[in-house]
Amino acid sequence: MASRSKTTTGLSALFGVLGVLHFVKPEPFEKIVPKVLPRKKELVYASGVAELACAAGLLHPKTRRVAGLMSAGLLVAMWPANVQMATDIQRKGSPRAKAIAWGRLPFQIPLIKWALKASRETK
């Protein structure tokens, strides 16, 4: 089997862990679904399935291109949930929680870049 970079393996692991958490403990994820969206639990489960699919797809060279592109799209689609979380914490969170919530937003950019890089690791 072709090799994959450590970032692709790490991204797969991250998506795998988070995907499982969407089913084991969906409540924290439901809280950050943007308020305008209905059926929060169903959206959390759907995003969990998408994360698990990305995790699995990133592992194999034949599916890595599509999985990498899907991963990048999923990260972009989740950005509003992370903004929602930061906004909610701004109103009632501790200074540390606020710093973490706002600080993680820019971290989406390297994750998206890693996903796009993974989509080019097809051999």
XYZ file of N, CA and C in Angstrom:
369
model
N 0.844 -1.175 0.000
C 0.000 0.000 0.000
C 0.892 1.241 0.000
N 0.458 2.248 -0.666
C 1.222 3.494 -0.738
C 1.273 4.160 0.626
N 2.343 4.916 0.804
C 2.487 5.607 2.082
C 1.648 6.870 2.085
N 1.382 7.361 3.272
C 0.673 8.626 3.433
C 1.450 9.448 4.444
N 1.289 10.743 4.384
C 2.027 11.621 5.279
C 1.482 11.512 6.703
N 2.279 11.988 7.626
C 1.846 12.016 9.029
C 0.654 12.946 9.201
N 0.604 14.039 8.433
C -0.537 14.948 8.565
C -1.824 14.293 8.074
N -1.728 13.506 7.013
C -2.917 12.805 6.521
C -3.372 11.755 7.527
N -2.426 11.021 8.093
C -2.765 10.031 9.120
C -3.372 10.722 10.340
N -2.784 11.831 10.743
C -3.306 12.577 11.888
C -4.687 13.139 11.627
N -4.901 13.651 10.427
C -6.212 14.183 10.068
C -7.255 13.074 10.077
N -6.881 11.907 9.583
C -7.783 10.758 9.608
C -8.135 10.390 11.051
N -7.133 10.364 11.909
C -7.375 10.041 13.321
C -8.282 11.087 13.966
N -8.035 12.355 13.672
C -8.866 13.429 14.229
C -10.314 13.276 13.799
N -10.531 13.059 12.495
C -11.894 12.863 12.014
C -12.523 11.612 12.630
N -11.737 10.561 12.791
C -12.271 9.338 13.387
C -12.722 9.533 14.824
N -11.881 10.167 15.623
C -12.234 10.404 17.028
C -13.454 11.323 17.122
N -13.430 12.416 16.373
C -14.555 13.353 16.435
C -15.835 12.724 15.895
N -15.709 11.923 14.841
C -16.886 11.250 14.302
C -17.538 10.340 15.326
N -16.731 9.571 16.038
C -17.264 8.696 17.088
C -17.905 9.528 18.198
N -17.253 10.610 18.595
C -17.802 11.465 19.662
C -19.167 12.046 19.292
N -19.408 12.267 18.006
C -20.709 12.787 17.581
C -21.835 11.820 17.954
N -21.527 10.541 18.062
C -22.534 9.545 18.417
C -22.531 9.225 19.902
N -21.362 9.205 20.510
C -21.237 8.851 21.925
C -21.710 9.984 22.825
N -21.395 11.205 22.441
C -21.742 12.375 23.258
C -22.162 13.516 22.330
N -23.366 13.441 21.749
C -23.784 14.440 20.761
C -24.148 15.813 21.342
N -24.452 15.878 22.618
C -24.960 17.127 23.202
C -24.043 18.337 22.997
N -22.727 18.225 23.251
C -21.888 19.411 23.034
C -21.891 19.878 21.574
N -22.019 18.945 20.658
C -22.046 19.298 19.244
C -23.382 19.953 18.882
N -24.476 19.463 19.491
C -25.786 20.065 19.241
C -25.801 21.529 19.671
N -25.115 21.836 20.756
C -25.106 23.208 21.274
C -24.443 24.193 20.322
N -23.539 23.726 19.480
C -22.829 24.663 18.605
C -23.382 24.696 17.182
N -24.409 23.900 16.914
C -25.065 24.005 15.610
C -25.684 25.404 15.550
N -25.435 26.154 14.480
C -26.017 27.502 14.390
C -27.510 27.494 14.678
N -27.936 28.469 15.425
C -29.315 28.529 15.913
C -30.362 28.518 14.801
N -30.025 28.996 13.624
C -31.001 29.056 12.533
C -31.269 27.689 11.907
N -30.445 26.698 12.217
C -30.610 25.381 11.605
C -31.500 24.490 12.468
N -32.452 23.810 11.852
C -33.330 22.904 12.604
C -32.691 21.528 12.775
N -33.344 20.685 13.544
C -32.978 19.271 13.686
C -31.503 19.078 14.022
N -31.112 19.684 15.118
C -29.704 19.706 15.514
C -29.115 18.310 15.709
N -29.832 17.450 16.387
C -29.304 16.105 16.636
C -29.055 15.369 15.322
N -29.978 15.476 14.387
C -29.807 14.818 13.096
C -28.607 15.388 12.347
N -28.405 16.696 12.438
C -27.241 17.315 11.796
C -25.940 16.842 12.447
N -25.962 16.678 13.758
C -24.773 16.177 14.460
C -24.465 14.754 14.012
N -25.490 13.912 13.935
C -25.263 12.538 13.484
C -24.777 12.506 12.031
N -25.375 13.335 11.176
C -24.953 13.378 9.773
C -23.497 13.831 9.654
N -23.109 14.829 10.434
C -21.717 15.282 10.362
C -20.780 14.226 10.953
N -21.257 13.468 11.936
C -20.460 12.364 12.470
C -20.209 11.292 11.418
N -21.242 10.966 10.661
C -21.093 9.998 9.569
C -20.097 10.537 8.539
N -20.229 11.827 8.197
C -19.323 12.434 7.219
C -17.881 12.398 7.723
N -17.677 12.672 9.009
C -16.320 12.645 9.563
C -15.745 11.233 9.535
N -16.559 10.246 9.861
C -16.082 8.860 9.817
C -15.763 8.439 8.381
N -16.570 8.884 7.428
C -16.293 8.576 6.018
C -14.985 9.230 5.574
N -14.774 10.464 5.994
C -13.513 11.149 5.671
C -12.336 10.401 6.288
N -12.478 10.024 7.548
C -11.397 9.317 8.245
C -11.019 8.044 7.497
N -12.013 7.261 7.138
C -11.741 6.005 6.433
C -11.168 6.268 5.046
N -11.737 7.217 4.328
C -11.295 7.501 2.973
C -9.872 8.018 2.890
N -9.446 8.759 3.904
C -8.079 9.295 3.900
C -7.021 8.210 4.038
N -7.400 7.061 4.539
C -6.425 5.999 4.792
C -5.980 5.250 3.541
N -6.803 5.215 2.520
C -6.493 4.405 1.344
C -6.210 5.293 0.134
N -5.147 5.002 -0.608
C -4.794 5.862 -1.744
C -5.880 5.988 -2.813
N -6.680 4.951 -3.004
C -7.710 4.998 -4.050
C -8.870 5.926 -3.683
N -9.088 6.153 -2.406
C -10.190 7.015 -1.971
C -9.692 8.343 -1.393
N -8.388 8.475 -1.280
C -7.821 9.645 -0.600
C -8.121 10.954 -1.310
N -8.113 10.968 -2.625
C -8.381 12.219 -3.345
C -9.778 12.748 -3.010
N -10.779 11.895 -3.167
C -12.149 12.311 -2.879
C -12.300 12.623 -1.386
N -11.721 11.793 -0.540
C -11.833 12.004 0.907
C -11.150 13.300 1.340
N -10.021 13.618 0.728
C -9.337 14.866 1.058
C -10.172 16.075 0.678
N -10.763 16.035 -0.511
C -11.629 17.138 -0.942
C -12.887 17.217 -0.082
N -13.449 16.063 0.239
C -14.625 16.022 1.108
C -14.277 16.547 2.507
N -13.100 16.209 2.993
C -12.654 16.680 4.304
C -12.520 18.201 4.324
N -11.926 18.753 3.273
C -11.785 20.207 3.193
C -13.159 20.869 3.165
N -14.069 20.323 2.385
C -15.427 20.863 2.330
C -16.146 20.762 3.655
N -15.959 19.653 4.338
C -16.590 19.467 5.634
C -16.059 20.474 6.650
N -14.770 20.713 6.632
C -14.184 21.694 7.545
C -14.720 23.097 7.271
N -14.885 23.433 6.012
C -15.473 24.740 5.666
C -16.927 24.795 6.138
N -17.657 23.710 5.934
C -19.063 23.671 6.341
C -19.229 23.755 7.855
N -18.242 23.270 8.598
C -18.324 23.297 10.065
C -17.905 24.640 10.650
N -17.291 25.475 9.856
C -16.807 26.756 10.355
C -17.914 27.542 11.078
N -19.143 27.631 10.531
C -20.193 28.368 11.247
C -20.484 27.818 12.646
N -20.365 26.510 12.826
C -20.584 25.937 14.160
C -19.497 26.406 15.119
N -18.269 26.491 14.638
C -17.188 26.972 15.501
C -17.345 28.452 15.817
N -17.835 29.229 14.861
C -18.124 30.645 15.125
C -19.263 30.747 16.132
N -20.285 29.905 15.983
C -21.409 29.898 16.929
C -20.911 29.604 18.337
N -20.026 28.630 18.469
C -19.486 28.285 19.779
C -18.723 29.468 20.377
N -17.883 30.105 19.582
C -17.103 31.237 20.075
C -18.019 32.394 20.483
N -19.057 32.627 19.697
C -20.007 33.696 20.010
C -20.751 33.398 21.305
N -21.198 32.166 21.471
C -21.916 31.781 22.695
C -21.018 31.898 23.924
N -19.784 31.453 23.797
C -18.851 31.511 24.931
C -18.503 32.954 25.260
N -18.489 33.814 24.269
C -18.177 35.224 24.499
C -19.142 35.838 25.514
N -20.384 35.397 25.485
C -21.402 35.953 26.382
C -21.310 35.406 27.796
N -20.892 34.160 27.956
C -20.996 33.552 29.291
C -19.800 32.727 29.715
N -18.745 32.718 28.932
C -17.606 31.866 29.246
C -16.521 32.573 30.033
N -15.628 31.774 30.566
C -14.468 32.309 31.280
C -13.497 32.914 30.272
N -12.578 33.759 30.726
C -11.581 34.317 29.797
C -10.786 33.220 29.077
N -10.468 32.150 29.786
C -9.722 31.050 29.165
C -10.553 30.369 28.086
N -11.832 30.094 28.395
C -12.715 29.453 27.413
C -12.894 30.339 26.182
N -13.006 31.640 26.399
C -13.139 32.579 25.271
C -11.902 32.538 24.389
N -10.728 32.538 25.018
C -9.470 32.516 24.256
C -9.356 31.233 23.438
N -9.730 30.110 24.032
C -9.662 28.828 23.316
C -10.660 28.812 22.153
N -11.881 29.267 22.406
C -12.914 29.234 21.371
C -12.544 30.102 20.175
N -12.062 31.299 20.444
C -11.678 32.181 19.335
C -10.350 31.740 18.722
N -9.464 31.203 19.540
C -8.158 30.772 19.050
C -8.220 29.575 18.131
N -9.243 28.745 18.293
C -9.323 27.561 17.439
C -9.853 27.866 16.052
N -10.502 29.009 15.870
C -11.030 29.352 14.541
C -9.938 29.408 13.468
N -8.812 30.097 13.730
C -7.776 30.119 12.694
C -7.145 28.745 12.448
N -7.267 27.819 13.406
C -6.709 26.481 13.240
C -7.415 25.713 12.127
N -8.631 26.137 11.776
C -9.344 25.492 10.668
C -8.559 25.628 9.362
N -7.836 26.735 9.215
C -7.120 26.977 7.956
C -6.053 25.909 7.702
N -5.154 25.617 8.663
C -4.207 24.534 8.376
C -4.882 23.175 8.216
N -5.978 22.935 8.916
C -6.687 21.663 8.732
C -7.209 21.542 7.300
N -7.749 22.637 6.775
C -8.236 22.637 5.395
C -7.067 22.411 4.434
N -5.944 23.066 4.689
C -4.763 22.872 3.842
C -4.277 21.429 3.898
N -4.282 20.816 5.086
C -3.867 19.412 5.216
C -4.800 18.502 4.428
N -6.102 18.803 4.490
C -7.067 17.982 3.745
C -6.808 18.093 2.239
N -6.551 19.307 1.776
C -6.261 19.486 0.351
C -4.957 18.812 -0.039
N -3.972 18.878 0.843
C -2.697 18.186 0.597
C -2.931 16.677 0.528
N -3.750 16.164 1.429
C -4.062 14.726 1.434
C -4.707 14.309 0.119
N -5.527 15.190 -0.448
C -6.201 14.840 -1.716
C -5.203 14.656 -2.858
N -3.993 15.161 -2.684
C -2.960 15.010 -3.725
C -2.038 13.818 -3.444
N -2.213 13.136 -2.329
C -1.398 11.949 -1.978
C -2.086 10.699 -2.490
N -2.066 10.517 -3.762
C -2.806 9.389 -4.337
C -1.917 8.217 -4.741
N -0.618 8.337 -4.526
C 0.285 7.234 -4.899
C 1.090 6.787 -3.719
